[in-house]
Short mmCIF file of C-alpha atoms and ligand atoms in Angstrom, two decimals:
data_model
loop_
_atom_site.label_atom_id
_atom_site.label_comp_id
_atom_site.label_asym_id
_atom_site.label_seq_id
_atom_site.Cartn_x
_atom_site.Cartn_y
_atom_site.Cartn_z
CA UNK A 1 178.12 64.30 137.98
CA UNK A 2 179.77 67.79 137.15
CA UNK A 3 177.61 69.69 134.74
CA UNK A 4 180.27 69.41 131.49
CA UNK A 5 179.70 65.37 131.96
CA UNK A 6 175.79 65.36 132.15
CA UNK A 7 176.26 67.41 128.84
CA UNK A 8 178.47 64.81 127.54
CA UNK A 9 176.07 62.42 128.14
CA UNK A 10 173.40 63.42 126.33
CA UNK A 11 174.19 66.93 124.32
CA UNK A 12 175.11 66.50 121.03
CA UNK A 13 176.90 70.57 120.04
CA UNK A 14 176.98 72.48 116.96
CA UNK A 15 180.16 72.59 114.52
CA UNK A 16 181.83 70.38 116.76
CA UNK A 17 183.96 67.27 116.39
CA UNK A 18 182.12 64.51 118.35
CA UNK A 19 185.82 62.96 118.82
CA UNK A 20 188.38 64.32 121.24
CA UNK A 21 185.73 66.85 121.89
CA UNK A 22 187.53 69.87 123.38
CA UNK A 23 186.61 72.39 126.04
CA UNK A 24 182.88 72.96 126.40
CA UNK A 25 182.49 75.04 129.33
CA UNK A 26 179.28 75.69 131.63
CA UNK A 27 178.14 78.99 131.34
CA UNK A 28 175.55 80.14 134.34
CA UNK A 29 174.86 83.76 133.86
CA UNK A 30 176.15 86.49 131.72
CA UNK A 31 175.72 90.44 132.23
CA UNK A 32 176.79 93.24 129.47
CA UNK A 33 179.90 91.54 127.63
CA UNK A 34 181.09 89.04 130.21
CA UNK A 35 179.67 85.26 130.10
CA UNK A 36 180.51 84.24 133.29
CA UNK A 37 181.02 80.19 134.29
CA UNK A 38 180.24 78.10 136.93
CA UNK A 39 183.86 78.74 138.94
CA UNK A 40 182.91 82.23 138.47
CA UNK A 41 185.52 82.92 135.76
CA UNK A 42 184.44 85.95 133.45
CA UNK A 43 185.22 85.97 129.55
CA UNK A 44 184.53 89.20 127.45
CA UNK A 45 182.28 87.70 124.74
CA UNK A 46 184.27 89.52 121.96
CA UNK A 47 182.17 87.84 119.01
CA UNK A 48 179.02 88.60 120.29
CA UNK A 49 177.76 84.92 120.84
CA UNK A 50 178.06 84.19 116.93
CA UNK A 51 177.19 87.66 116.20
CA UNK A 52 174.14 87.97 117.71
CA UNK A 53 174.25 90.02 120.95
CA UNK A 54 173.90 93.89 120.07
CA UNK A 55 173.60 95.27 123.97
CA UNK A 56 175.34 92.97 125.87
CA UNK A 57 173.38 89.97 127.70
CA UNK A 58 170.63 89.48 129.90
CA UNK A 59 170.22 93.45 129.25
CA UNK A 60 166.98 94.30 131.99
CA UNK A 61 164.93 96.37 129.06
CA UNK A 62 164.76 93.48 126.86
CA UNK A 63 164.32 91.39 129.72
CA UNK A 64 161.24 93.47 130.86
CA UNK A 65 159.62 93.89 127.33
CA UNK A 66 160.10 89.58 127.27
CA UNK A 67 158.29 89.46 130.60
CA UNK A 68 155.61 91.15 129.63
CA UNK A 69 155.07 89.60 126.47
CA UNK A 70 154.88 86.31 128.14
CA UNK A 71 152.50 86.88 130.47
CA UNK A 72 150.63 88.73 127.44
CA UNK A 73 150.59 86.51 124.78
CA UNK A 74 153.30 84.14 123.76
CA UNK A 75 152.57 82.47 120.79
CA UNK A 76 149.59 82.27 118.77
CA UNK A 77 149.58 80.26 115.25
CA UNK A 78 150.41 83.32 112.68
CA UNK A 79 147.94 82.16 109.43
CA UNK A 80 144.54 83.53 110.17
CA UNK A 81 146.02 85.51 113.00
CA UNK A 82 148.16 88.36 113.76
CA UNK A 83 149.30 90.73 116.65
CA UNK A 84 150.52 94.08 117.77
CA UNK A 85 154.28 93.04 118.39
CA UNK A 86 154.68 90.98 114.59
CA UNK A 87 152.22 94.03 112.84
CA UNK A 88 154.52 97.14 114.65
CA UNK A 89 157.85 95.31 114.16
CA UNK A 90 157.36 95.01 110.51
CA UNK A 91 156.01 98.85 110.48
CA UNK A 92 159.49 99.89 112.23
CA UNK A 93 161.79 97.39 109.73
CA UNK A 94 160.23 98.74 107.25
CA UNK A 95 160.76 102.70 108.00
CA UNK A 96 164.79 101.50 109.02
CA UNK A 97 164.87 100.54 105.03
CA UNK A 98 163.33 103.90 104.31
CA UNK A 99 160.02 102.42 103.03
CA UNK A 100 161.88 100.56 100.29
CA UNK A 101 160.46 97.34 100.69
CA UNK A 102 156.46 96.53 101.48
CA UNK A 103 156.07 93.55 103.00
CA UNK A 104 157.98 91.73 105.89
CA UNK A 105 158.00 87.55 106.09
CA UNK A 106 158.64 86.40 109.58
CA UNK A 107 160.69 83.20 110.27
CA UNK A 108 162.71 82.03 112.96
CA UNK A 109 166.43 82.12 111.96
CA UNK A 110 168.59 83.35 109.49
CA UNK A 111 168.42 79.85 107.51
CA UNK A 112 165.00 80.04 107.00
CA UNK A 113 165.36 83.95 106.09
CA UNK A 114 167.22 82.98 103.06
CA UNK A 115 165.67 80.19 102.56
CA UNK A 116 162.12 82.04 102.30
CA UNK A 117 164.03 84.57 100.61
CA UNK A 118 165.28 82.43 97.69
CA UNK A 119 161.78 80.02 97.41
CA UNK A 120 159.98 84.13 96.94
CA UNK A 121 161.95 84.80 94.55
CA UNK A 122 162.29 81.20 92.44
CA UNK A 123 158.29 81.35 92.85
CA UNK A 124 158.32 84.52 92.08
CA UNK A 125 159.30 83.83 88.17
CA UNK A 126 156.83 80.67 88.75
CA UNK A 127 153.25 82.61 89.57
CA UNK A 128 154.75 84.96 86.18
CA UNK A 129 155.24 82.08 84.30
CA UNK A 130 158.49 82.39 83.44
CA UNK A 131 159.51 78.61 83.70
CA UNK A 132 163.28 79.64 82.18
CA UNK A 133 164.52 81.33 85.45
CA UNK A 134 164.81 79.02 87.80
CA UNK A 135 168.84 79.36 88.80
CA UNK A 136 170.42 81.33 91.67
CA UNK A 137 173.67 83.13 91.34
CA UNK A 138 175.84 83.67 94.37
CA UNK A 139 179.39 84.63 95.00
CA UNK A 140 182.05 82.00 95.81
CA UNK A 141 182.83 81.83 99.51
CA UNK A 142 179.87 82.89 101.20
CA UNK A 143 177.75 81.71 103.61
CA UNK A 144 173.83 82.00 104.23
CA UNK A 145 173.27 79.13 106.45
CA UNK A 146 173.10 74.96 107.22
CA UNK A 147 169.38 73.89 105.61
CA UNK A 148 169.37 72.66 102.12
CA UNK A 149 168.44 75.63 100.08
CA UNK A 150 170.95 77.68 102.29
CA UNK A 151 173.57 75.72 101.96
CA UNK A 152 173.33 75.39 98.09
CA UNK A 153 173.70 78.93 97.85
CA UNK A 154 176.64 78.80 99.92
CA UNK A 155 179.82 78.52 99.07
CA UNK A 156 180.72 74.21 98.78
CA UNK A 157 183.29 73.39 101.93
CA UNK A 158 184.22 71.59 104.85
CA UNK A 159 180.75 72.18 105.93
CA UNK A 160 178.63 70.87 103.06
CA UNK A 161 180.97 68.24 101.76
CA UNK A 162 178.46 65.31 102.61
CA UNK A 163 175.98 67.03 100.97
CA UNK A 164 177.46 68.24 97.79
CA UNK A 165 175.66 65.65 95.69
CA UNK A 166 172.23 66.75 97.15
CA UNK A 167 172.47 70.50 96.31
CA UNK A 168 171.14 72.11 93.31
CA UNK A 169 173.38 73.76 91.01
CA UNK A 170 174.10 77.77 91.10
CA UNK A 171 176.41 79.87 88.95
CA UNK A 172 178.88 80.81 91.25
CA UNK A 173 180.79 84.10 90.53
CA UNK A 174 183.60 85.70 92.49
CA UNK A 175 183.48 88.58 94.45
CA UNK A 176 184.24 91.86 92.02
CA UNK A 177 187.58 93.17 91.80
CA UNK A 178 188.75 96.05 89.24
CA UNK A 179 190.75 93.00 87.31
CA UNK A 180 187.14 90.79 87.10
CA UNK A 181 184.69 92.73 87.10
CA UNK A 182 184.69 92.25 82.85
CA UNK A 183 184.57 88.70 83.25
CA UNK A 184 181.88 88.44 86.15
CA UNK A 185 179.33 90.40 83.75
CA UNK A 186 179.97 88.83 81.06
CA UNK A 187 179.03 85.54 83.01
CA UNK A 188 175.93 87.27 84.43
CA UNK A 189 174.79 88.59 80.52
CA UNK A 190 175.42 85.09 79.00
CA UNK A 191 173.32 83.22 81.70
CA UNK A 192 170.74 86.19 82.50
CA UNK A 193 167.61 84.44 81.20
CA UNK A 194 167.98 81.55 83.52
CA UNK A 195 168.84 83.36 86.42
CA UNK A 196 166.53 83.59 88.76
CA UNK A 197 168.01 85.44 91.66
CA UNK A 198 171.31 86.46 92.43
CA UNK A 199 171.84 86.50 96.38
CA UNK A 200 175.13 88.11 98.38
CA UNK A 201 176.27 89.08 101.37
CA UNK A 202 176.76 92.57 101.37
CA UNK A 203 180.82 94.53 101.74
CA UNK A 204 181.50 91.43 104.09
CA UNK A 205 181.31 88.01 103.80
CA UNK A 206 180.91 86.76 107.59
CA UNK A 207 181.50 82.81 107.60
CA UNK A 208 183.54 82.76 104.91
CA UNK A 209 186.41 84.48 106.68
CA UNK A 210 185.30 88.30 107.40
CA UNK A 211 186.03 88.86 103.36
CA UNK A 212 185.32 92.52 102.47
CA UNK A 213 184.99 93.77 99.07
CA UNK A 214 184.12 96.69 97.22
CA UNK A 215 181.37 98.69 97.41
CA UNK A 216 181.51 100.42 94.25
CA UNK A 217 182.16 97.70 92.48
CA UNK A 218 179.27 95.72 94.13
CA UNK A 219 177.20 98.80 93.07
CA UNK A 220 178.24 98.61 89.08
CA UNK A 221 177.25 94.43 89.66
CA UNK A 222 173.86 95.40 91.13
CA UNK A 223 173.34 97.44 88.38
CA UNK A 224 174.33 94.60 85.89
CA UNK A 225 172.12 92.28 87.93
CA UNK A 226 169.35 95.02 87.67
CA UNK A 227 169.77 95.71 83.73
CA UNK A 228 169.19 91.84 83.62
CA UNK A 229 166.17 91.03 85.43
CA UNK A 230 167.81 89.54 88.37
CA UNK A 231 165.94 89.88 91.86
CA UNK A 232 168.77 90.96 94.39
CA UNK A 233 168.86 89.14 97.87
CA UNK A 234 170.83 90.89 99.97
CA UNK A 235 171.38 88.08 103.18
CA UNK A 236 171.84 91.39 106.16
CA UNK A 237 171.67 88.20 108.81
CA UNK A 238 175.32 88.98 109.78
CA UNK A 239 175.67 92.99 108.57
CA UNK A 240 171.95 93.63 109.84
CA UNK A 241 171.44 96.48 112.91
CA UNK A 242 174.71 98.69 112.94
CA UNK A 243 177.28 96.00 112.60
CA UNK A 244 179.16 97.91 109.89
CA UNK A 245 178.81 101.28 110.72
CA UNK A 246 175.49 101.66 109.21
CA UNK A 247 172.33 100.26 110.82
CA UNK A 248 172.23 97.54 107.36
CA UNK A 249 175.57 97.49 104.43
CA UNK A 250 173.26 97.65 101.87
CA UNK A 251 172.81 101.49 103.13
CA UNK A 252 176.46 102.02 102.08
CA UNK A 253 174.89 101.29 98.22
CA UNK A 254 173.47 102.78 95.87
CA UNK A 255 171.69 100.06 94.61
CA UNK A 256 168.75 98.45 97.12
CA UNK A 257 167.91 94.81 96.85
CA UNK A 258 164.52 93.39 95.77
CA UNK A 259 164.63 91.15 98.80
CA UNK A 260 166.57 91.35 102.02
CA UNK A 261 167.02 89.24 104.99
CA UNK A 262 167.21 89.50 108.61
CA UNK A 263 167.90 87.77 111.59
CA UNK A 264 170.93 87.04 114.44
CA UNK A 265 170.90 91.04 115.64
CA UNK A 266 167.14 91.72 115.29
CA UNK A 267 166.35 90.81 118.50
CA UNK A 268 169.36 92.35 120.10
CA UNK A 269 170.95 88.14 120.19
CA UNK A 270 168.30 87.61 122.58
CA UNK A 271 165.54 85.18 121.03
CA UNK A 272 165.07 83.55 117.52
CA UNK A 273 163.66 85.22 114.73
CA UNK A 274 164.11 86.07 111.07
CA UNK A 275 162.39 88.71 108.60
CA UNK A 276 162.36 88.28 104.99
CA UNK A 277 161.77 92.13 103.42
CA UNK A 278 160.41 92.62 99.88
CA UNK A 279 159.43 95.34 97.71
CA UNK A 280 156.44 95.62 96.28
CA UNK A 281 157.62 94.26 92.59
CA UNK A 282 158.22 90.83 94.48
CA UNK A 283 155.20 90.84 96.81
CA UNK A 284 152.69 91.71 93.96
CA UNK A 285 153.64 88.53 91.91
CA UNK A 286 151.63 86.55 94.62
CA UNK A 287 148.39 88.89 94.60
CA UNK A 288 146.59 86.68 91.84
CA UNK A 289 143.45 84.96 91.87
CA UNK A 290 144.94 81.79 91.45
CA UNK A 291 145.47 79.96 94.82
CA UNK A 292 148.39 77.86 93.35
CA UNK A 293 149.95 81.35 93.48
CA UNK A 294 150.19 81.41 96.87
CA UNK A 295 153.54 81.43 99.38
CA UNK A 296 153.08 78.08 101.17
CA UNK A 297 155.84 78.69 103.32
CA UNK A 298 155.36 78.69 107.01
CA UNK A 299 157.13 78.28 110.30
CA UNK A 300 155.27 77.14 113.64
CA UNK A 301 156.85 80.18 115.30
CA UNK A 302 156.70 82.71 113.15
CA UNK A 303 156.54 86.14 114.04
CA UNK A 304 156.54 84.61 117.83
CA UNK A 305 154.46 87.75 119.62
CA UNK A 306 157.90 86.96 122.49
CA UNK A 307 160.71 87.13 119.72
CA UNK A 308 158.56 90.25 118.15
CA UNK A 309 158.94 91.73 121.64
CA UNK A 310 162.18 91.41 122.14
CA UNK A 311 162.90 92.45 118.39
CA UNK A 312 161.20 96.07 119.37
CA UNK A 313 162.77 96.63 122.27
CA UNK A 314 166.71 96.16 120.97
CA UNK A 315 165.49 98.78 118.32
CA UNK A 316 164.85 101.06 121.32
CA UNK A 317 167.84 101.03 122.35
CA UNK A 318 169.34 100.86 118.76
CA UNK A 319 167.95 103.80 117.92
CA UNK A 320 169.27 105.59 120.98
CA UNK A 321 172.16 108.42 119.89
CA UNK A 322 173.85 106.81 122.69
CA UNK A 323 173.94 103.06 120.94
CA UNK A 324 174.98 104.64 117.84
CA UNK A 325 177.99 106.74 119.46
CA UNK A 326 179.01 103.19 121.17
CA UNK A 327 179.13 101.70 117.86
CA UNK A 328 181.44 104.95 116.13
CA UNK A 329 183.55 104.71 119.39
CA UNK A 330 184.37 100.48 118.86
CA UNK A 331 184.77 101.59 115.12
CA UNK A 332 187.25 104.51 116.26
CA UNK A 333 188.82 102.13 118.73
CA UNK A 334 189.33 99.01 116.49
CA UNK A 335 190.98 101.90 113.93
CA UNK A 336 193.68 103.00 116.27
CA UNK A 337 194.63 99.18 116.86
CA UNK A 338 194.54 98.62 113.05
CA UNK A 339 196.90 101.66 112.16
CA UNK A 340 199.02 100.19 115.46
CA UNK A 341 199.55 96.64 113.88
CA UNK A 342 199.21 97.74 110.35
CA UNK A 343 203.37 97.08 110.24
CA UNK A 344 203.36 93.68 111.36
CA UNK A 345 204.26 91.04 109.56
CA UNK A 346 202.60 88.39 111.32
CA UNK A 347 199.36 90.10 110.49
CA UNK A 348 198.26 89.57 107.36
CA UNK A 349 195.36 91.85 105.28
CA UNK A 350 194.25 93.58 108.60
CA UNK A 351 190.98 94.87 107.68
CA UNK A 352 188.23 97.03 109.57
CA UNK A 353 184.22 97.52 109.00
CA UNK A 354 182.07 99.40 111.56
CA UNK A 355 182.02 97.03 114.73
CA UNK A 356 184.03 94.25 113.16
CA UNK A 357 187.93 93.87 112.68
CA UNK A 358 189.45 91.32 110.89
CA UNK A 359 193.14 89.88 110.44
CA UNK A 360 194.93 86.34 109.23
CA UNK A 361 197.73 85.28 111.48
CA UNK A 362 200.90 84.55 108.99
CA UNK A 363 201.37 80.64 110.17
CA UNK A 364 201.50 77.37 108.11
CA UNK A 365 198.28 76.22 108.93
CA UNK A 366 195.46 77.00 106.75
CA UNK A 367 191.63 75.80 107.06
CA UNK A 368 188.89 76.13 108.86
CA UNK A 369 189.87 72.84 110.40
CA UNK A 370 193.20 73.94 111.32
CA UNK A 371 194.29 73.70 115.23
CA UNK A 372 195.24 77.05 115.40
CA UNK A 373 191.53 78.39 115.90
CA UNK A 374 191.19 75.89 119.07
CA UNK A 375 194.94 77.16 120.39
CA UNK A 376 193.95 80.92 119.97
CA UNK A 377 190.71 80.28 121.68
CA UNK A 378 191.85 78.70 124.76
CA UNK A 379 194.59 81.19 124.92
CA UNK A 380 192.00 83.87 124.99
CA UNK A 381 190.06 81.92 127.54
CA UNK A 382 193.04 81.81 129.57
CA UNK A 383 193.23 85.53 129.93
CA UNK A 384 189.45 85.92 130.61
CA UNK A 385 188.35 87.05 126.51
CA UNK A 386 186.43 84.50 124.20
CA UNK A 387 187.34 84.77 120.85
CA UNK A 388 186.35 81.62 118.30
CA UNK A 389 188.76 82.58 114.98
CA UNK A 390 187.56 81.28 111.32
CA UNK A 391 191.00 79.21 110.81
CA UNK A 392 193.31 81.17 110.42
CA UNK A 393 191.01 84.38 110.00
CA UNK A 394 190.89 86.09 113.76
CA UNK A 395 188.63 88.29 113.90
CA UNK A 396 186.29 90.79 116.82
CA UNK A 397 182.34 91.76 116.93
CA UNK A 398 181.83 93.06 120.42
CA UNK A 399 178.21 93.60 121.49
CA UNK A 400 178.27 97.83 121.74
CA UNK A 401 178.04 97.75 125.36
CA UNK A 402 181.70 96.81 125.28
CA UNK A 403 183.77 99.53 127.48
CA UNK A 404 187.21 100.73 126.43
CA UNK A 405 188.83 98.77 129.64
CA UNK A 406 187.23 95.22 127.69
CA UNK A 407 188.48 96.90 124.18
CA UNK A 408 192.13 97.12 125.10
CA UNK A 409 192.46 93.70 127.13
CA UNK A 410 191.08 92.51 123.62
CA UNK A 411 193.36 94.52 121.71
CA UNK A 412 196.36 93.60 124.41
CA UNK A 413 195.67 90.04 123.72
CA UNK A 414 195.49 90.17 119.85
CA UNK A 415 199.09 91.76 119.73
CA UNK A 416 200.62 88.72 121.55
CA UNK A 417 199.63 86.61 118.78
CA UNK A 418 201.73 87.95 116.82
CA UNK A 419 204.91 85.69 118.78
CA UNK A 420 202.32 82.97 118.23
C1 LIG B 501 174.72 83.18 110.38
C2 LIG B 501 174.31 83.49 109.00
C3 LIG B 501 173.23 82.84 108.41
C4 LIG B 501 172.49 81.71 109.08
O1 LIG B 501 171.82 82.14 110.23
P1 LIG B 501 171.40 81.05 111.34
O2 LIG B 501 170.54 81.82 112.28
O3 LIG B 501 172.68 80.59 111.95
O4 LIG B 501 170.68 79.98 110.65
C5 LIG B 501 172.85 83.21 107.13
N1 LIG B 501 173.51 84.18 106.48
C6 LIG B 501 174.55 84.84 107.02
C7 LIG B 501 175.21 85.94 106.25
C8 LIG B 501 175.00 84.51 108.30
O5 LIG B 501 176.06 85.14 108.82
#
């Protein structure tokens, strides 16, 4: 049996129709931004393995600092114990926000970040015994992840349609615009004592088609959040570790979030893991006598000493001036082929943050469902690039090892779609 059929037999993928399933193809090995398959055939991972992969793959100093980790210690129950790799990661997240936030909560996905971000903060009301906020405002169309409290906070779809019935209500706003901004506040100042949290992706939202919206705007809504008593979760999972420009979005605001979320890029894409940040406003709520005041949240792997490893090492090389010229030169690149198609009608609202470019092909069909993703896709696999669009939405997020050859076949490709 061929490899794709023993996975037929008994793998069971994500997102993925179980009927007519299409092309799942074997990878064996990948190096920098090329996944390579089992006939040899190289594709330029151009989305970063669902945005994950910061330095390309299978990079040897991550590799190395894994290794030794391993043969170090590689897991150890995290209640009643701790370790260097979980104790100096936190240290070095929490200098990136400029001391901002005190504490870090390790988990092992970006789920469970917002998930543990959004019980903190519900609880958080709880141990203060304010028993009125208990609801959780979020923007329509966003995403921050597949588990139940996740999902509820997302944005109702294709994806949670089964579920709809099961999720607890939130007061779902819009993102701001100059024409409703008015009305969003006023929503926010009639509900404000039962709001809990309100929780947003920041200047992008990922999943729900590479959206970008204001800053400023997102700054006067903090503010209004602020004024309120909200606690602000900012979900970084996607816009985390230089993605836009800046190592996190919420660095292009003025206004910092109570809580903040991390995960997909910490470890350079290379193992699971999630951090929860808080400030010290949050954190303090739980320092009471009272043991029913206490977080009982708790992952079997968190802060894995491995995953903590690999975490420290990808800000090595983040931090490098040579990472962060890679990630100005993909920016600078993906501008030149914005101005370039900027007059085309066949591509609609072409838009551009840091490492991430963003476009809707003009055609009929609409949807995440659509078969136009699927066509694009094996188009692009065709010519040796893996793209995976959002419907309609096609979009790039190249790891920052990407070299300019990779960037134009990219940008070559993208063009042609316009005859599509
Ligand atoms: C991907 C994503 C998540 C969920 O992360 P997983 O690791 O896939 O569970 C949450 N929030 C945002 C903004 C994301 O892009």
């Amino acid at each position: 049996m061929t490899w794709k059929e023993r996975d037929a037999a008994v793998v069971w993928h994500p997102f993925t129709p179980q009927k007519n399933i299409g092309n799942i193809i074997p990878i064996v090995k990948a190096s920098g931004s090329l996944l390579y398959d089992e006939n040899g055939n190289s594709y330029i991972d151009s989305i970063s393995s669902w945005w994950v992969t910061l330095h390309g793959h299978a990079h040897p100093y991550i590799a190395q600092k894994i290794y030794e980790q391993a043969q170090t210690l590689e897991q150890v129950i995290f209640a009643g114990f701790t370790h260097q790799p979980g104790i100096v990661l936190a240290e070095r997240l929490l200098a990136l926000h400029q001391h901002h936030f005190s504490k870090i909560f390790y988990s092992d996905n970006g789920s469970t970040a917002t998930e543990v971000a959004i019980k903190m903060a519900i609880q958080y009301w709880w141990n203060k015994g304010d028993l009125k906020r208990k609801k959780i405002l979020a923007f329509r169309n966003s995403y921050h992840g597949d588990t139940f409290g996740a999902m509820s906070v997302s944005h109702r779809s294709v994806f949670t349609l089964a579920f709809n019935d099961h999720l607890f209500e939130v007061i779902c706003i819009d993102t701001p615009n100059p024409e409703n901004i008015g009305t969003i506040k006023s929503i926010i100042h009639s509900h404000a004592s039962e709001i809990a949290a309100f929780i947003y992706e920041p200047l992008i939202q990922g999943a729900g088609g590479m959206h970008l919206y204001d800053a400023d705007l997102l700054n006067e809504l903090l503010n209004t959040v602020n004024l309120a008593d909200i606690i602000c979760i900012a979900d970084e999972v996607m816009t985390g570790f230089g993605r836009t420009g800046k190592f996190f979005a919420s660095d292009y605001l003025h206004k910092k979030p109570d809580i903040l979320c991390m995960s997909k890029g910490l470890t350079g894409g290379t193992m699971a893991l999630g951090a929860t940040a808080c400030t010290d406003k949050i954190y303090t709520a739980y320092v009471q006598d009272d043991p029913l005041k206490t977080f009982f949240h708790g992952h079997s792997f968190t802060a894995n000493p491995i995953a903590c490893s690999a975490a420290l090492a990808s800000l090595d090389l983040l931090e490098q001036t040579a990472t962060i010229d890679a990630i100005h030169q993909i920016s600078d690149a993906c501008s030149n082929f914005y101005e370039s198609i900027s007059q085309e009608k066949a591509f609609i609202n072409p838009r551009l943050l840091g490492t991430i470019l963003a476009f809707e092909l003009n055609t009929a069909n609409h949807g995440y469902l659509n078969s136009i993703s699927t066509t694009i896709t094996n188009l692009a696999l065709a010519k040796g690039i893996f793209l995976r669009p959002l419907g309609n939405t096609v979009y790039i997020m190249p790891p920052y090892c990407i070299n300019n050859a990779e960037l134009c076949r990219i940008f070559d490709f993208l063009r042609v779609l316009k005859d599509l």
